[in-house]
Short mmCIF file of C-alpha atoms in Angstrom, two decimals:
data_model
loop_
_atom_site.label_atom_id
_atom_site.label_comp_id
_atom_site.label_asym_id
_atom_site.label_seq_id
_atom_site.Cartn_x
_atom_site.Cartn_y
_atom_site.Cartn_z
CA ASP A 1420 -208.15 -118.70 13.80
CA ALA A 1421 -210.35 -119.17 10.69
CA LYS A 1422 -210.01 -122.31 8.66
CA THR A 1423 -208.90 -122.21 4.87
CA THR A 1424 -209.78 -124.58 2.09
CA GLN A 1425 -207.40 -125.00 -0.70
CA PRO A 1426 -207.45 -127.54 -3.74
CA PRO A 1427 -204.97 -130.55 -3.13
CA SER A 1428 -203.10 -130.12 -6.41
CA MET A 1429 -202.77 -127.74 -9.44
CA ASP A 1430 -200.52 -127.82 -12.64
CA CYS A 1431 -199.02 -125.06 -14.58
CA ALA A 1432 -196.94 -124.76 -17.60
CA GLU A 1433 -193.61 -123.04 -17.25
CA GLY A 1434 -193.71 -119.28 -18.15
CA ARG A 1435 -197.50 -119.00 -17.51
CA ALA A 1436 -199.16 -117.50 -14.43
CA ALA A 1437 -200.08 -119.70 -11.66
CA ASN A 1438 -203.18 -118.65 -9.71
CA LEU A 1439 -203.68 -120.46 -6.47
CA PRO A 1440 -207.13 -120.06 -4.76
CA CYS A 1441 -207.86 -120.08 -1.15
CA ASN A 1442 -211.25 -119.94 0.60
CA HIS A 1443 -211.52 -118.63 4.12
CA SER A 1444 -215.17 -117.72 4.48
CA THR A 1445 -215.07 -117.57 8.23
CA ILE A 1446 -212.28 -115.03 8.37
CA SER A 1447 -212.64 -112.20 10.79
CA GLY A 1448 -211.99 -108.38 10.44
CA ASN A 1449 -208.76 -108.53 12.11
CA GLU A 1450 -207.22 -111.52 10.51
CA TYR A 1451 -204.50 -111.61 7.99
CA VAL A 1452 -204.12 -113.87 5.01
CA TYR A 1453 -200.53 -115.39 4.87
CA TRP A 1454 -199.00 -117.51 2.13
CA TYR A 1455 -195.99 -119.83 2.51
CA ARG A 1456 -194.57 -122.47 0.30
CA GLN A 1457 -192.47 -125.54 0.74
CA ILE A 1458 -190.10 -127.01 -1.77
CA HIS A 1459 -189.68 -130.70 -1.15
CA SER A 1460 -187.88 -131.65 2.09
CA GLN A 1461 -187.00 -128.03 2.89
CA GLY A 1462 -188.54 -125.63 5.60
CA PRO A 1463 -191.50 -123.38 4.53
CA GLN A 1464 -190.73 -120.06 3.03
CA TYR A 1465 -192.75 -116.94 3.60
CA ILE A 1466 -194.16 -115.47 0.33
CA ILE A 1467 -196.68 -112.63 1.08
CA HIS A 1468 -199.44 -111.53 3.36
CA GLY A 1469 -202.33 -109.02 3.33
CA LEU A 1470 -205.23 -107.79 5.34
CA LYS A 1471 -207.79 -106.05 2.99
CA ASN A 1472 -205.86 -104.56 0.01
CA ASN A 1473 -204.10 -106.52 -2.77
CA GLU A 1474 -200.40 -106.84 -2.16
CA THR A 1475 -197.44 -107.51 -4.58
CA ASN A 1476 -193.83 -108.23 -3.89
CA GLU A 1477 -190.91 -109.56 -5.84
CA MET A 1478 -192.13 -113.04 -5.41
CA ALA A 1479 -195.96 -112.96 -6.04
CA SER A 1480 -199.20 -111.07 -5.91
CA LEU A 1481 -202.02 -111.42 -3.39
CA ILE A 1482 -205.50 -110.80 -4.42
CA ILE A 1483 -208.17 -110.60 -1.58
CA THR A 1484 -211.83 -110.35 -2.56
CA GLU A 1485 -213.67 -107.38 -1.25
CA ASP A 1486 -215.64 -109.54 1.26
CA ARG A 1487 -212.37 -111.18 2.21
CA LYS A 1488 -213.84 -114.57 1.99
CA SER A 1489 -211.24 -115.77 -0.56
CA SER A 1490 -207.83 -114.96 -2.07
CA THR A 1491 -205.69 -115.76 -4.94
CA LEU A 1492 -201.85 -116.09 -4.85
CA ILE A 1493 -200.55 -115.20 -8.29
CA LEU A 1494 -197.13 -116.27 -9.58
CA PRO A 1495 -196.82 -114.18 -12.72
CA HIS A 1496 -194.40 -116.33 -14.56
CA ALA A 1497 -193.88 -119.73 -13.09
CA THR A 1498 -190.72 -121.42 -13.30
CA LEU A 1499 -189.73 -125.05 -12.52
CA ARG A 1500 -188.35 -123.91 -9.22
CA ASP A 1501 -191.77 -122.86 -8.21
CA THR A 1502 -192.95 -126.49 -7.89
CA ALA A 1503 -193.84 -126.75 -4.14
CA VAL A 1504 -196.66 -127.05 -1.67
CA TYR A 1505 -198.30 -123.72 -1.10
CA TYR A 1506 -199.98 -122.97 2.32
CA CYS A 1507 -202.73 -120.35 2.81
CA ILE A 1508 -203.03 -119.43 6.34
CA VAL A 1509 -205.20 -116.84 8.24
CA SER A 1510 -204.02 -115.26 11.47
CA HIS A 1511 -205.39 -112.58 13.71
CA ASP A 1512 -203.48 -109.23 14.14
CA SER A 1513 -204.42 -108.60 17.63
CA GLY A 1514 -202.14 -110.15 20.33
CA TYR A 1515 -200.09 -113.17 20.07
CA SER A 1516 -201.10 -115.76 17.43
CA THR A 1517 -199.63 -118.92 16.09
CA LEU A 1518 -200.01 -120.20 12.52
CA THR A 1519 -201.96 -123.26 11.47
CA PHE A 1520 -200.70 -125.05 8.44
CA GLY A 1521 -203.00 -127.22 6.67
CA LYS A 1522 -202.24 -129.60 3.67
CA GLY A 1523 -201.92 -126.89 1.20
CA THR A 1524 -201.85 -127.01 -2.63
CA MET A 1525 -199.12 -128.95 -4.55
CA LEU A 1526 -198.24 -126.90 -7.39
CA LEU A 1527 -196.48 -128.76 -10.24
CA VAL A 1528 -194.81 -126.56 -12.91
CA SER A 1529 -194.03 -128.40 -16.10
CA PRO A 1530 -191.78 -127.48 -19.05
CA ASP B 1325 -175.52 -115.17 7.15
CA GLY B 1326 -178.59 -114.41 9.12
CA GLY B 1327 -181.10 -117.14 9.73
CA ILE B 1328 -182.19 -120.25 11.45
CA THR B 1329 -179.75 -123.22 11.96
CA GLN B 1330 -181.07 -126.59 12.68
CA SER B 1331 -178.77 -129.60 13.56
CA PRO B 1332 -178.32 -132.35 12.87
CA LYS B 1333 -179.86 -132.65 9.57
CA TYR B 1334 -180.52 -136.56 10.24
CA LEU B 1335 -180.88 -138.19 13.45
CA PHE B 1336 -181.68 -141.82 14.73
CA ARG B 1337 -183.15 -142.69 17.76
CA LYS B 1338 -182.84 -146.06 19.64
CA GLU B 1339 -185.87 -147.52 21.52
CA GLY B 1340 -186.11 -145.73 24.99
CA GLN B 1341 -183.63 -143.03 24.09
CA ASN B 1342 -184.12 -139.38 24.66
CA VAL B 1343 -182.62 -137.16 21.64
CA THR B 1344 -182.31 -133.52 21.37
CA LEU B 1345 -182.67 -131.40 18.32
CA SER B 1346 -180.92 -127.92 18.20
CA CYS B 1347 -182.27 -124.85 16.80
CA GLU B 1348 -180.36 -121.51 16.76
CA GLN B 1349 -181.16 -118.09 15.38
CA ASN B 1350 -179.30 -115.03 14.86
CA LEU B 1351 -182.28 -112.77 13.88
CA ASN B 1352 -182.78 -111.26 17.18
CA HIS B 1353 -186.26 -112.80 17.16
CA ASP B 1354 -188.17 -112.88 20.34
CA ALA B 1355 -190.54 -115.86 19.37
CA MET B 1356 -189.48 -119.31 18.35
CA TYR B 1357 -191.50 -122.48 17.54
CA TRP B 1358 -191.35 -126.11 16.82
CA TYR B 1359 -193.37 -128.07 14.42
CA ARG B 1360 -193.62 -131.73 13.35
CA GLN B 1361 -194.43 -132.73 9.77
CA ASP B 1362 -195.44 -136.33 8.71
CA PRO B 1363 -195.31 -137.51 5.12
CA GLY B 1364 -197.99 -135.66 3.01
CA GLN B 1365 -199.25 -133.78 5.99
CA GLY B 1366 -198.98 -130.13 7.02
CA LEU B 1367 -197.10 -128.74 9.92
CA ARG B 1368 -198.37 -129.45 13.37
CA LEU B 1369 -197.14 -127.04 16.50
CA ILE B 1370 -195.36 -128.81 19.10
CA TYR B 1371 -194.15 -125.99 21.32
CA TYR B 1372 -193.64 -122.18 21.02
CA SER B 1373 -191.84 -119.58 23.02
CA GLN B 1374 -192.73 -115.90 23.07
CA ILE B 1375 -189.65 -114.74 25.25
CA VAL B 1376 -186.83 -116.18 26.97
CA ASN B 1377 -187.62 -118.33 30.01
CA ASP B 1378 -191.25 -118.81 28.82
CA PHE B 1379 -192.81 -121.39 26.50
CA GLN B 1380 -196.15 -122.84 25.85
CA LYS B 1381 -197.50 -126.25 24.63
CA GLY B 1382 -198.77 -126.47 21.08
CA ASP B 1383 -201.19 -128.88 19.61
CA ILE B 1384 -199.05 -132.02 20.02
CA ALA B 1385 -196.70 -131.49 23.16
CA GLU B 1386 -196.95 -135.01 24.59
CA GLY B 1387 -193.70 -136.78 24.52
CA TYR B 1388 -191.65 -133.54 23.96
CA SER B 1389 -189.80 -130.94 26.09
CA VAL B 1390 -188.23 -127.69 25.22
CA SER B 1391 -186.17 -125.03 27.01
CA ARG B 1392 -185.53 -121.33 26.35
CA GLU B 1393 -182.69 -120.19 28.32
CA LYS B 1394 -181.13 -117.91 25.62
CA LYS B 1395 -182.81 -115.83 23.08
CA GLU B 1396 -180.93 -117.48 20.32
CA SER B 1397 -181.63 -121.06 21.18
CA PHE B 1398 -184.72 -123.25 21.49
CA PRO B 1399 -183.78 -126.84 21.67
CA LEU B 1400 -186.38 -129.61 21.46
CA THR B 1401 -186.06 -132.95 23.28
CA VAL B 1402 -187.80 -135.93 22.01
CA THR B 1403 -188.37 -138.16 25.09
CA SER B 1404 -189.03 -142.03 25.23
CA ALA B 1405 -192.55 -141.05 25.86
CA GLN B 1406 -193.11 -140.28 22.19
CA LYS B 1407 -193.97 -143.54 20.83
CA ASN B 1408 -194.02 -142.33 17.07
CA PRO B 1409 -191.09 -139.92 16.87
CA THR B 1410 -190.22 -140.60 13.09
CA ALA B 1411 -191.06 -137.34 11.33
CA PHE B 1412 -189.47 -134.10 10.00
CA TYR B 1413 -188.99 -131.55 12.65
CA LEU B 1414 -188.87 -127.85 11.78
CA CYS B 1415 -187.89 -124.93 13.81
CA ALA B 1416 -189.05 -121.29 13.09
CA SER B 1417 -188.72 -117.81 14.55
CA SER B 1418 -190.73 -114.64 14.31
CA ILE B 1419 -190.05 -111.05 15.54
CA ASP B 1420 -192.64 -111.34 18.30
CA GLY B 1421 -195.50 -113.45 17.04
CA THR B 1422 -198.04 -110.65 16.96
CA GLY B 1423 -199.79 -109.17 13.74
CA GLU B 1424 -197.53 -108.41 11.04
CA GLN B 1425 -194.47 -109.46 13.13
CA ASN B 1426 -195.68 -113.05 13.02
CA ILE B 1427 -193.95 -113.61 9.82
CA GLN B 1428 -192.17 -116.88 10.54
CA TYR B 1429 -188.61 -117.88 9.21
CA PHE B 1430 -187.91 -121.72 9.06
CA GLY B 1431 -184.94 -123.85 9.38
CA ALA B 1432 -183.82 -126.39 6.93
CA GLY B 1433 -185.29 -129.18 9.19
CA THR B 1434 -184.18 -132.27 11.09
CA ARG B 1435 -185.33 -135.74 10.02
CA LEU B 1436 -185.66 -138.15 12.79
CA SER B 1437 -185.90 -141.95 12.42
CA VAL B 1438 -186.32 -144.74 14.92
CA LEU B 1439 -183.77 -147.50 14.62
#
């Protein structure tokens, strides 16, 4: 599976949009981009995933560049409860695949 | 409620002792996973199972054992051969581990410490 690169930490003011970047320059054509988050001392939570097109759900939006070498997770109105470590993972869609969790980005949302 | 239940929440192991961590799911998922997380680190895959009576080693399987006798259950045993077992252990499941069915749902974790 392709490797991802994320900034170790980011800050965001409550109520503002949080934009979390992820580089995956070696992604192949059949690999999905997944985002998870982990609130302190809890299990990770699935947020969103995409292949080529931008995706939106009730939690977040995922913007994938046309060349698919990078993506951005957008939390449109961050709250204090969004403070967590956010993981960007790529995983291929053909056959069985496990997920590789890196160190992620620690997002701190402040009042 | 549907989901993944891990027990116990906290566990203490004595020197030379084997301990077993429980993971149960009622999501009717075929695939199940065990991860280890050390402080400030990401998750590392210990073992995974695609289907009942079958399991595969992950990246750090040494010192651990698993069984998958029932679809709902995937217990992890930390053996005395695991010399540094103190960590946060997470269990997950997914529909079948392929393509979009690989979205994994996690339990709340078990924190294991050595006495």
